[in-house]
Short mmCIF file of C-alpha atoms and ligand atoms in Angstrom, two decimals:
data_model
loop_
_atom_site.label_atom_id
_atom_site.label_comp_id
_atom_site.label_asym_id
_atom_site.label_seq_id
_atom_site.Cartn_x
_atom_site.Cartn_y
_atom_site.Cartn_z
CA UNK A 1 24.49 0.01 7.05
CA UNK A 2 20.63 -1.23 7.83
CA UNK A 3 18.18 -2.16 5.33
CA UNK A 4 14.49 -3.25 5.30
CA UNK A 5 14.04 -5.92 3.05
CA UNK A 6 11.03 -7.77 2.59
CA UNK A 7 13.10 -11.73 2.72
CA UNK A 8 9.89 -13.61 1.44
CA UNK A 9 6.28 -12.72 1.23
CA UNK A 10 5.02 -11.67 5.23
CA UNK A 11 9.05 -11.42 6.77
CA UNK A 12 9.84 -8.02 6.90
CA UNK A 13 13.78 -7.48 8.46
CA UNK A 14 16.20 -5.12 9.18
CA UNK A 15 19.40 -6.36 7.53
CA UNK A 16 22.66 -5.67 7.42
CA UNK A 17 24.22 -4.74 4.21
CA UNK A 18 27.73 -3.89 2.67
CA UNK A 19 27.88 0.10 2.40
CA UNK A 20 27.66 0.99 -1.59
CA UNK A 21 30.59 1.62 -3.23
CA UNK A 22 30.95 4.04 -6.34
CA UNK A 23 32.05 1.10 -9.12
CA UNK A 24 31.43 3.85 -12.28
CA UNK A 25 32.44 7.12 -13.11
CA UNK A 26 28.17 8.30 -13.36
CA UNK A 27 27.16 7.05 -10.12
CA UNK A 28 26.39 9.14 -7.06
CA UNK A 29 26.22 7.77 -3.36
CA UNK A 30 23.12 9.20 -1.67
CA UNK A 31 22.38 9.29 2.47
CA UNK A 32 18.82 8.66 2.73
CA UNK A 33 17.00 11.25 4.91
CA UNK A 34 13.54 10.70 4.02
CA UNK A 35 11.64 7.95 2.63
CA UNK A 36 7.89 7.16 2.24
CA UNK A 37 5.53 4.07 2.69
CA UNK A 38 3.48 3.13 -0.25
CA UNK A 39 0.40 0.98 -0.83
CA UNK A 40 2.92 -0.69 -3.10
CA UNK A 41 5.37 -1.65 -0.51
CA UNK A 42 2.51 -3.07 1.70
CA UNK A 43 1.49 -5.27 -1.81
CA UNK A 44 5.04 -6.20 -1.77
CA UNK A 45 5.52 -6.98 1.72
CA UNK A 46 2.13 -9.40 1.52
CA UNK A 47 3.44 -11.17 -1.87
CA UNK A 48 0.19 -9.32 -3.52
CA UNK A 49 2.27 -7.70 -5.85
CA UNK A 50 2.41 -8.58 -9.85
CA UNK A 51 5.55 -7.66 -10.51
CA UNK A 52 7.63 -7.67 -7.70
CA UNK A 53 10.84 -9.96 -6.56
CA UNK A 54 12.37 -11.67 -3.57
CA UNK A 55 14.69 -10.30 -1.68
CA UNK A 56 13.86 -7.31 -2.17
CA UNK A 57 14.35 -4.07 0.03
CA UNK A 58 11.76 -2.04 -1.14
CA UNK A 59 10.87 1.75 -0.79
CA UNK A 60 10.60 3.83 -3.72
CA UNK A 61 10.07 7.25 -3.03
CA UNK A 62 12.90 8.73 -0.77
CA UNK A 63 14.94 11.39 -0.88
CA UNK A 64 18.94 12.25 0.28
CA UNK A 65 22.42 13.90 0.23
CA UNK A 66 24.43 13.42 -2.01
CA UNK A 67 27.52 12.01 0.02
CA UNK A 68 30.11 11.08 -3.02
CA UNK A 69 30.09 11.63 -6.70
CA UNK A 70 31.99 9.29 -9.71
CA UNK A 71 34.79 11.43 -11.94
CA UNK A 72 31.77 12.27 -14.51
CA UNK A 73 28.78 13.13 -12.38
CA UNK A 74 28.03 16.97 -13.66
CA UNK A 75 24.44 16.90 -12.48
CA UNK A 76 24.64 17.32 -9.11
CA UNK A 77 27.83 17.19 -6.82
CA UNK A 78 28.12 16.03 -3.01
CA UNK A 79 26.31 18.17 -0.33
CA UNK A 80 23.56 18.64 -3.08
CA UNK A 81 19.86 17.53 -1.72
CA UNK A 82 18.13 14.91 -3.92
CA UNK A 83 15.20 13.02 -4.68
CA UNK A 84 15.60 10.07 -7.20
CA UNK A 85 13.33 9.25 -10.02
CA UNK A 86 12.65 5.15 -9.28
CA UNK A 87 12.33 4.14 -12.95
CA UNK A 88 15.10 2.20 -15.11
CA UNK A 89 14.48 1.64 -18.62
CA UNK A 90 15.80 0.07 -21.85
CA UNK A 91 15.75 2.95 -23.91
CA UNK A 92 15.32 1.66 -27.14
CA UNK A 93 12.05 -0.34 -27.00
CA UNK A 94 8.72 0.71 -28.92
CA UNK A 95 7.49 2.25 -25.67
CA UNK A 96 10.94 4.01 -24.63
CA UNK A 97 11.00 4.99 -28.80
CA UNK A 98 7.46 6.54 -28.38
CA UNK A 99 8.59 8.68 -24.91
CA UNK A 100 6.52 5.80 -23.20
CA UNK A 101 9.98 4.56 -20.78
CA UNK A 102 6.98 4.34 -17.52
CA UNK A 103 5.92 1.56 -19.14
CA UNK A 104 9.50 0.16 -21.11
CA UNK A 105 9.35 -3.50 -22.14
CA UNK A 106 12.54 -4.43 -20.00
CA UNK A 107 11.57 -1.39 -17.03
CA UNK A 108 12.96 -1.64 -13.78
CA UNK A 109 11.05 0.04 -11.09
CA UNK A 110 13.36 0.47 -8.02
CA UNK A 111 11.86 -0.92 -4.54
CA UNK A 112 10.21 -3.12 -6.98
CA UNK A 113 12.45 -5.13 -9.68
CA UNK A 114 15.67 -3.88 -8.16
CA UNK A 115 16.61 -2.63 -4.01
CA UNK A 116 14.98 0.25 -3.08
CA UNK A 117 15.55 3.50 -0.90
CA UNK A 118 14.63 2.21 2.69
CA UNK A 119 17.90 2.26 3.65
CA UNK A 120 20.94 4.16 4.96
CA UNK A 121 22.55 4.84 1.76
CA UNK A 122 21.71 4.36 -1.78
CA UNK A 123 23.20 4.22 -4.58
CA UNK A 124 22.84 5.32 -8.53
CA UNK A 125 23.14 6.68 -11.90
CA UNK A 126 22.99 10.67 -12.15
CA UNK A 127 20.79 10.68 -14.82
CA UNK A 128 18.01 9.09 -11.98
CA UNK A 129 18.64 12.47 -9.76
CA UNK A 130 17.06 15.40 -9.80
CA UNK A 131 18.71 18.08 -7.66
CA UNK A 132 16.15 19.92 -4.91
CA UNK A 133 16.68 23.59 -3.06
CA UNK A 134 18.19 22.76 -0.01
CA UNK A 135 15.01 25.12 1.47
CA UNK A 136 12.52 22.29 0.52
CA UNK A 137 11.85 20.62 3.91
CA UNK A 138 12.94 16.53 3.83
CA UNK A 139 9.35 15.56 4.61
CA UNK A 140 7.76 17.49 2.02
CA UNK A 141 10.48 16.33 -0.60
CA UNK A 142 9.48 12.85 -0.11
CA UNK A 143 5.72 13.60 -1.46
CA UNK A 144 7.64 14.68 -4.76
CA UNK A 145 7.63 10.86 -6.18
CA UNK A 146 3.84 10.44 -5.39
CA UNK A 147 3.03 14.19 -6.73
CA UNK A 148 4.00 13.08 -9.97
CA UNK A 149 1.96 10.13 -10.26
CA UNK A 150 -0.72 12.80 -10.19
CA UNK A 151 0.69 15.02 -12.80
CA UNK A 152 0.47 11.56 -14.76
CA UNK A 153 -2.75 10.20 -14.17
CA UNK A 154 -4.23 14.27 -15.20
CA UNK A 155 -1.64 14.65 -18.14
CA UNK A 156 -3.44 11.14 -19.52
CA UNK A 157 -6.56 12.28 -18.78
CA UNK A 158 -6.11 15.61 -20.57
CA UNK A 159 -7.66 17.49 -17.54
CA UNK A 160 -7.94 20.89 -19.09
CA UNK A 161 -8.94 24.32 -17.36
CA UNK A 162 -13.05 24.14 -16.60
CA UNK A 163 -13.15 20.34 -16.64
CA UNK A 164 -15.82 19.03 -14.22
CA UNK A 165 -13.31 16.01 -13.16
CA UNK A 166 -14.35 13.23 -10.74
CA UNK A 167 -11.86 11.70 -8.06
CA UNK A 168 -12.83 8.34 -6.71
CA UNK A 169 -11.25 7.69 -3.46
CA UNK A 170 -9.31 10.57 -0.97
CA UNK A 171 -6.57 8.31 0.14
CA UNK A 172 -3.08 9.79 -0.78
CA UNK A 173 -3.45 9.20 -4.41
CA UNK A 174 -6.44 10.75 -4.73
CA UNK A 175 -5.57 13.44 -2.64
CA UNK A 176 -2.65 14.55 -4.80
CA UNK A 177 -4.62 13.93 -7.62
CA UNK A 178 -7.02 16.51 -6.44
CA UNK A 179 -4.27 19.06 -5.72
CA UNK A 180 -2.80 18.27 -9.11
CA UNK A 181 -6.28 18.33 -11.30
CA UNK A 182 -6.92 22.00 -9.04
CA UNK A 183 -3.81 23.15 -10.63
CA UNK A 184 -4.40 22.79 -13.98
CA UNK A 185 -8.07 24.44 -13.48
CA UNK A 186 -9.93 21.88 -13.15
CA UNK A 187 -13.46 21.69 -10.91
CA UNK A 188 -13.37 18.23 -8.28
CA UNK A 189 -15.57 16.26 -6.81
CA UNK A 190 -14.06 13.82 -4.67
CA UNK A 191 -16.07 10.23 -3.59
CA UNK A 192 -14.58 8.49 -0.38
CA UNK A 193 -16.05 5.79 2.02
CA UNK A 194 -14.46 7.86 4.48
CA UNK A 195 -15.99 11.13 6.25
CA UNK A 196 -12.80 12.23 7.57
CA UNK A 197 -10.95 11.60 3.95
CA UNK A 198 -13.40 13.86 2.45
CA UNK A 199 -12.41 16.40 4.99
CA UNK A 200 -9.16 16.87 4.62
CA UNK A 201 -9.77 16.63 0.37
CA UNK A 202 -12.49 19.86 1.21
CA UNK A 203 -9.64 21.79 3.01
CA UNK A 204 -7.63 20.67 0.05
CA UNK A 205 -9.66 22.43 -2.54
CA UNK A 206 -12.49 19.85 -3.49
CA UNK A 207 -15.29 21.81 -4.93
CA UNK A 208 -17.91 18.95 -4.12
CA UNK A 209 -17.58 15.56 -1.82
CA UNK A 210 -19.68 12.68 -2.05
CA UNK A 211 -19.90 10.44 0.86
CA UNK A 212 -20.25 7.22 -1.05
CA UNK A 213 -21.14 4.52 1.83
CA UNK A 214 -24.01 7.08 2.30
CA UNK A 215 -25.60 7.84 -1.42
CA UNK A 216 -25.08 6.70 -4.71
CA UNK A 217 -22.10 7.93 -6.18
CA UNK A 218 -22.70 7.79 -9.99
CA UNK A 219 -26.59 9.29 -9.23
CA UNK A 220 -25.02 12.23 -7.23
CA UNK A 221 -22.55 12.46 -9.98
CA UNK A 222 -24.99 13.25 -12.48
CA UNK A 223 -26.69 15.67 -10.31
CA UNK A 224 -23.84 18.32 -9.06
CA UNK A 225 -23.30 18.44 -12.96
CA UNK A 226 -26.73 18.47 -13.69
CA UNK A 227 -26.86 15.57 -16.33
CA UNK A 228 -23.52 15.88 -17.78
CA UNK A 229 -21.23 13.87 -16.41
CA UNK A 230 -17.58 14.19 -15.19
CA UNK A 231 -15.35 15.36 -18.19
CA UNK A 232 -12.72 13.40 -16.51
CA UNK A 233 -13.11 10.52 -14.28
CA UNK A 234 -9.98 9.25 -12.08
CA UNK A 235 -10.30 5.93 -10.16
CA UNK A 236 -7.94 5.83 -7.90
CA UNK A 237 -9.76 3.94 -5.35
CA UNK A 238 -9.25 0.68 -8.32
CA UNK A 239 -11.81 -2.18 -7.37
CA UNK A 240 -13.30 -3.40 -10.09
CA UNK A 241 -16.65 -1.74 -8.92
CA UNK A 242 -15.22 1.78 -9.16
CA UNK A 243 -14.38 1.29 -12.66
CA UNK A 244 -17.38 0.35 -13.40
CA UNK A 245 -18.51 3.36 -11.98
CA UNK A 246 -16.35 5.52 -13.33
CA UNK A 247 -17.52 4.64 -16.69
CA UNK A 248 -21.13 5.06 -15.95
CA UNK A 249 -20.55 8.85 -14.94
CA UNK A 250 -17.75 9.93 -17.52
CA UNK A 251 -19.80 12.76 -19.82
CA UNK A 252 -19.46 12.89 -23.58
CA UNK A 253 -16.40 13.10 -25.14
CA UNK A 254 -14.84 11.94 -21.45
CA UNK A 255 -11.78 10.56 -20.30
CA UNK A 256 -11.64 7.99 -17.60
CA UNK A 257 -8.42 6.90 -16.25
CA UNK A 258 -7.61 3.56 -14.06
CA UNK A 259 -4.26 3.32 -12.57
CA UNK A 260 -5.03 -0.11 -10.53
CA UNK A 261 -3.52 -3.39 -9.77
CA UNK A 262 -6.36 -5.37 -9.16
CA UNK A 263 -6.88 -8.41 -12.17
CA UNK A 264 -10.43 -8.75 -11.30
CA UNK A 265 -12.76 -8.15 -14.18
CA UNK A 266 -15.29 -5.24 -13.98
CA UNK A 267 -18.41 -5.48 -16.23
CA UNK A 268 -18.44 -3.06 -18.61
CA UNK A 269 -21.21 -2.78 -21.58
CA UNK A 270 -19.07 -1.33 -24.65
CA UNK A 271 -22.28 0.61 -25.35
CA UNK A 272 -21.69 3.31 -22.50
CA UNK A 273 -18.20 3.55 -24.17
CA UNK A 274 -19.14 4.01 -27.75
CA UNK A 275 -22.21 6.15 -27.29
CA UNK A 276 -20.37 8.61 -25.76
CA UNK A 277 -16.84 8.03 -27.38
CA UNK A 278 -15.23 7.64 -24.17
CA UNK A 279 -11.45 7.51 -24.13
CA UNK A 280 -10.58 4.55 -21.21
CA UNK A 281 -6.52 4.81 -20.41
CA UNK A 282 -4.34 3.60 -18.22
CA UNK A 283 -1.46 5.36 -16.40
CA UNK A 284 1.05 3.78 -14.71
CA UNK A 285 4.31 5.55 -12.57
CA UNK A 286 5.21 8.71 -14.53
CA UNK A 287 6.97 9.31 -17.56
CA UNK A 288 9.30 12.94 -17.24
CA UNK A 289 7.21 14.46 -14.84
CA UNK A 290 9.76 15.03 -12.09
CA UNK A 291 11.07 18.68 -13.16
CA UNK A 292 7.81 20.15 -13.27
CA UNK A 293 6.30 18.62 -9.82
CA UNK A 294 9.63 19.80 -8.36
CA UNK A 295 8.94 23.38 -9.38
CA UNK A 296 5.50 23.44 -8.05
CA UNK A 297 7.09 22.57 -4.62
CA UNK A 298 9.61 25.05 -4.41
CA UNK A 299 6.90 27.69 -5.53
CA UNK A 300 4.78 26.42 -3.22
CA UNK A 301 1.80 25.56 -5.38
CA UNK A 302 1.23 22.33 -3.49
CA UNK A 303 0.39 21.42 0.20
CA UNK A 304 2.27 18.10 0.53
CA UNK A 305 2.63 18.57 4.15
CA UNK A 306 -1.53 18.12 4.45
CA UNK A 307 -0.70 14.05 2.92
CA UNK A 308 1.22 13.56 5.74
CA UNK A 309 -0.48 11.19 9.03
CA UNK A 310 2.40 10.06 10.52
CA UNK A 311 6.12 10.08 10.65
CA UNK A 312 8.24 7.30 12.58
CA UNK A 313 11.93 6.71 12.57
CA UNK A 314 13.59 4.32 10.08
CA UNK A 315 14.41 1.72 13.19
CA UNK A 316 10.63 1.69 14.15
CA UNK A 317 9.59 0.56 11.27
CA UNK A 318 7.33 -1.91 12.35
CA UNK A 319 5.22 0.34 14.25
CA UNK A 320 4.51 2.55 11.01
CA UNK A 321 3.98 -1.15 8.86
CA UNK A 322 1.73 -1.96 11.97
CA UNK A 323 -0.29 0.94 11.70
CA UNK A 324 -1.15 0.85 8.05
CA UNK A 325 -2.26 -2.37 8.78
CA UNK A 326 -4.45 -1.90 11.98
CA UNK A 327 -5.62 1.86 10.67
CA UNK A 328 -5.65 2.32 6.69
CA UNK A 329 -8.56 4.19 6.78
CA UNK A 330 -6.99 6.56 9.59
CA UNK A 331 -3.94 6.82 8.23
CA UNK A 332 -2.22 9.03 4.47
CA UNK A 333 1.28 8.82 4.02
CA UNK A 334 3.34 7.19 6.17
CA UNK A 335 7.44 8.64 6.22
CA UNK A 336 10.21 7.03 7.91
CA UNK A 337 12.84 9.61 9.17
CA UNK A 338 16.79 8.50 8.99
CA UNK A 339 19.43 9.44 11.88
CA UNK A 340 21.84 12.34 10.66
ZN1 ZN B 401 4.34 5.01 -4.42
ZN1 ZN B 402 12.34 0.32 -23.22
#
């Protein structure tokens, strides 16, 4: 079978690799239909990410058939549809003990730690399944994974019904983000560098847009909520200027959230934190959010389909890596389609 593996830093290949064979009675075998590109993948792929390791075929949000089920596997059997949860944790750590296992001392993020989904078949525990209806569509299933990143970042910024929340950047993880903070009630205003990102986030339910090449964001802030502030402040464009930012326009009483790789330091006066008794947090992956992103899909409460710029199949690979590269600003998620 055919994998992409990122060899070292800058080589990206198609290998060949042994098919996976079922070694334990709670493993399943998974054909891949579907699989997405993620900033994270292009971090790995330039040797930019913190945490990853060589070889590594990466991918991390896919989804698949079950093709063959161990003696134990109860959760789902073969013919089922699939998308799998890309975390592996210790279980027993202070973070795993405190329902924390996103951010588990000894965590294992597949695509990242361990091989990933972009490739024919896959391979895993049945406890890191979650079974789809075979109605969901294989191209919206694959914006499950990245959905609940959103339901994370707003569950740790307590985004309750009413809040005036702020959304800095409309790529795709601000985009679900707004979709997700809409959900829950919340009113968005959305900041891009991007006209044509702020577009789509209008026709995704963005109450206000702010064109931040054009005006100051953190002024314009303050003046759709007429002095307040956001209630909740999301960076998810994470430069150390945005945090900055985000801090600046978080109201009293506000949450801001960072979810960013970047280890430059922003300048932050603890002042604007204390005065208004900010809370600053961090989310990272998600921790149990899969069943309930899954259930918004199949009710269609979510427009995944809207994230999507372009599709390519798995083999042209390069072309998709090519265009992220030569068009990030005109481009959302990326999918690679597998052969039946
Ligand atoms: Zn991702
Ligand atoms: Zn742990």
């Amino acid at each position: 079978m055919k994998a992409l593996q990122v060899v070292i830093p800058g080589e990206l290949q198609l290998v060949e690799r042994e098919m996976p064979v079922i070694e334990n009675s709670n493993e399943v075998l998974i054909k891949v239909k579907a699989a997405g590109i993620c900033g994270s993948d292009i971090h790995i792929y330039h040797g930019t990410s913190p945490v990853a390791t060589y070889p590594r075929v990466i991918g991390h949000e896919f989804v698949g058939e079950v093709v063959e089920a161990g003696t134990a596997v109860d959760r789902v059997k073969v013919g089922d549809h699939v998308v799998v949860e890309p975390i592996v944790y210790c279980g027993h750590c202070y973070a795993c003990r405190n329902g924390r296992p996103n951010v588990c001392e000894n965590l294992e993020v597949i695509g990242v730690h361990r091989d990933g989904g972009f490739q024919e078949y896959f391979k895993i525990t049945q406890d890191r399944v979650h079974l789809l209806s075979p109605s969901l569509d294989w191209k919206e299933a694959v914006l499950i994974e990245p959905f609940t990143i959103a339901a994370q970042v707003t569950w740790r910024g307590d985004v309750r019904p009413g809040d005036v929340v702020w959304i800095i950047g409309a790529g795709p993880a601000g985009l679900s983000i707004l979709q997700y903070a809409k959900l829950k009630g919340a009113v968005c205003i959305v900041a891009d560098v991007e006209q044509d990102k702020l577009d789509t986030a209008k026709g995704l339910g963005a109450d206000h847009v702010i064109l931040s090449s054009e005006v100051d964001p953190v002024e314009k802030v303050y003046e759709i909520t007429e002095g307040m502030g956001a209630n909740v402040v999301i960076d998810a464009a994470c430069l150390p200027k945005t945090f900055e930012q985000a801090i600046q326009a978080a109201s009293a009483a506000g949450r801001v959230v960072v979810m960013g790789f970047d280890s430059r330091p922003s300048a932050i006066a603890q002042f604007l934190i204390t005065r208004r008794e900010l809370t600053v947090v961090g989310s990272r992956l998600q921790t149990y959010k899969f069943p309930e992103v899954i259930e918004h899909f199949q009710e269609g409460r979510l427009k995944p389909v809207e994230m999507i710029s372009h599709t390519f199949a798995f083999d042209k690979f390069k072309e998709a890596f090519d265009l992220i590269e030569s068009k990030a600003e005109k481009t959302s998620k990326v999918l690679l389609i597998f052969e039946d």
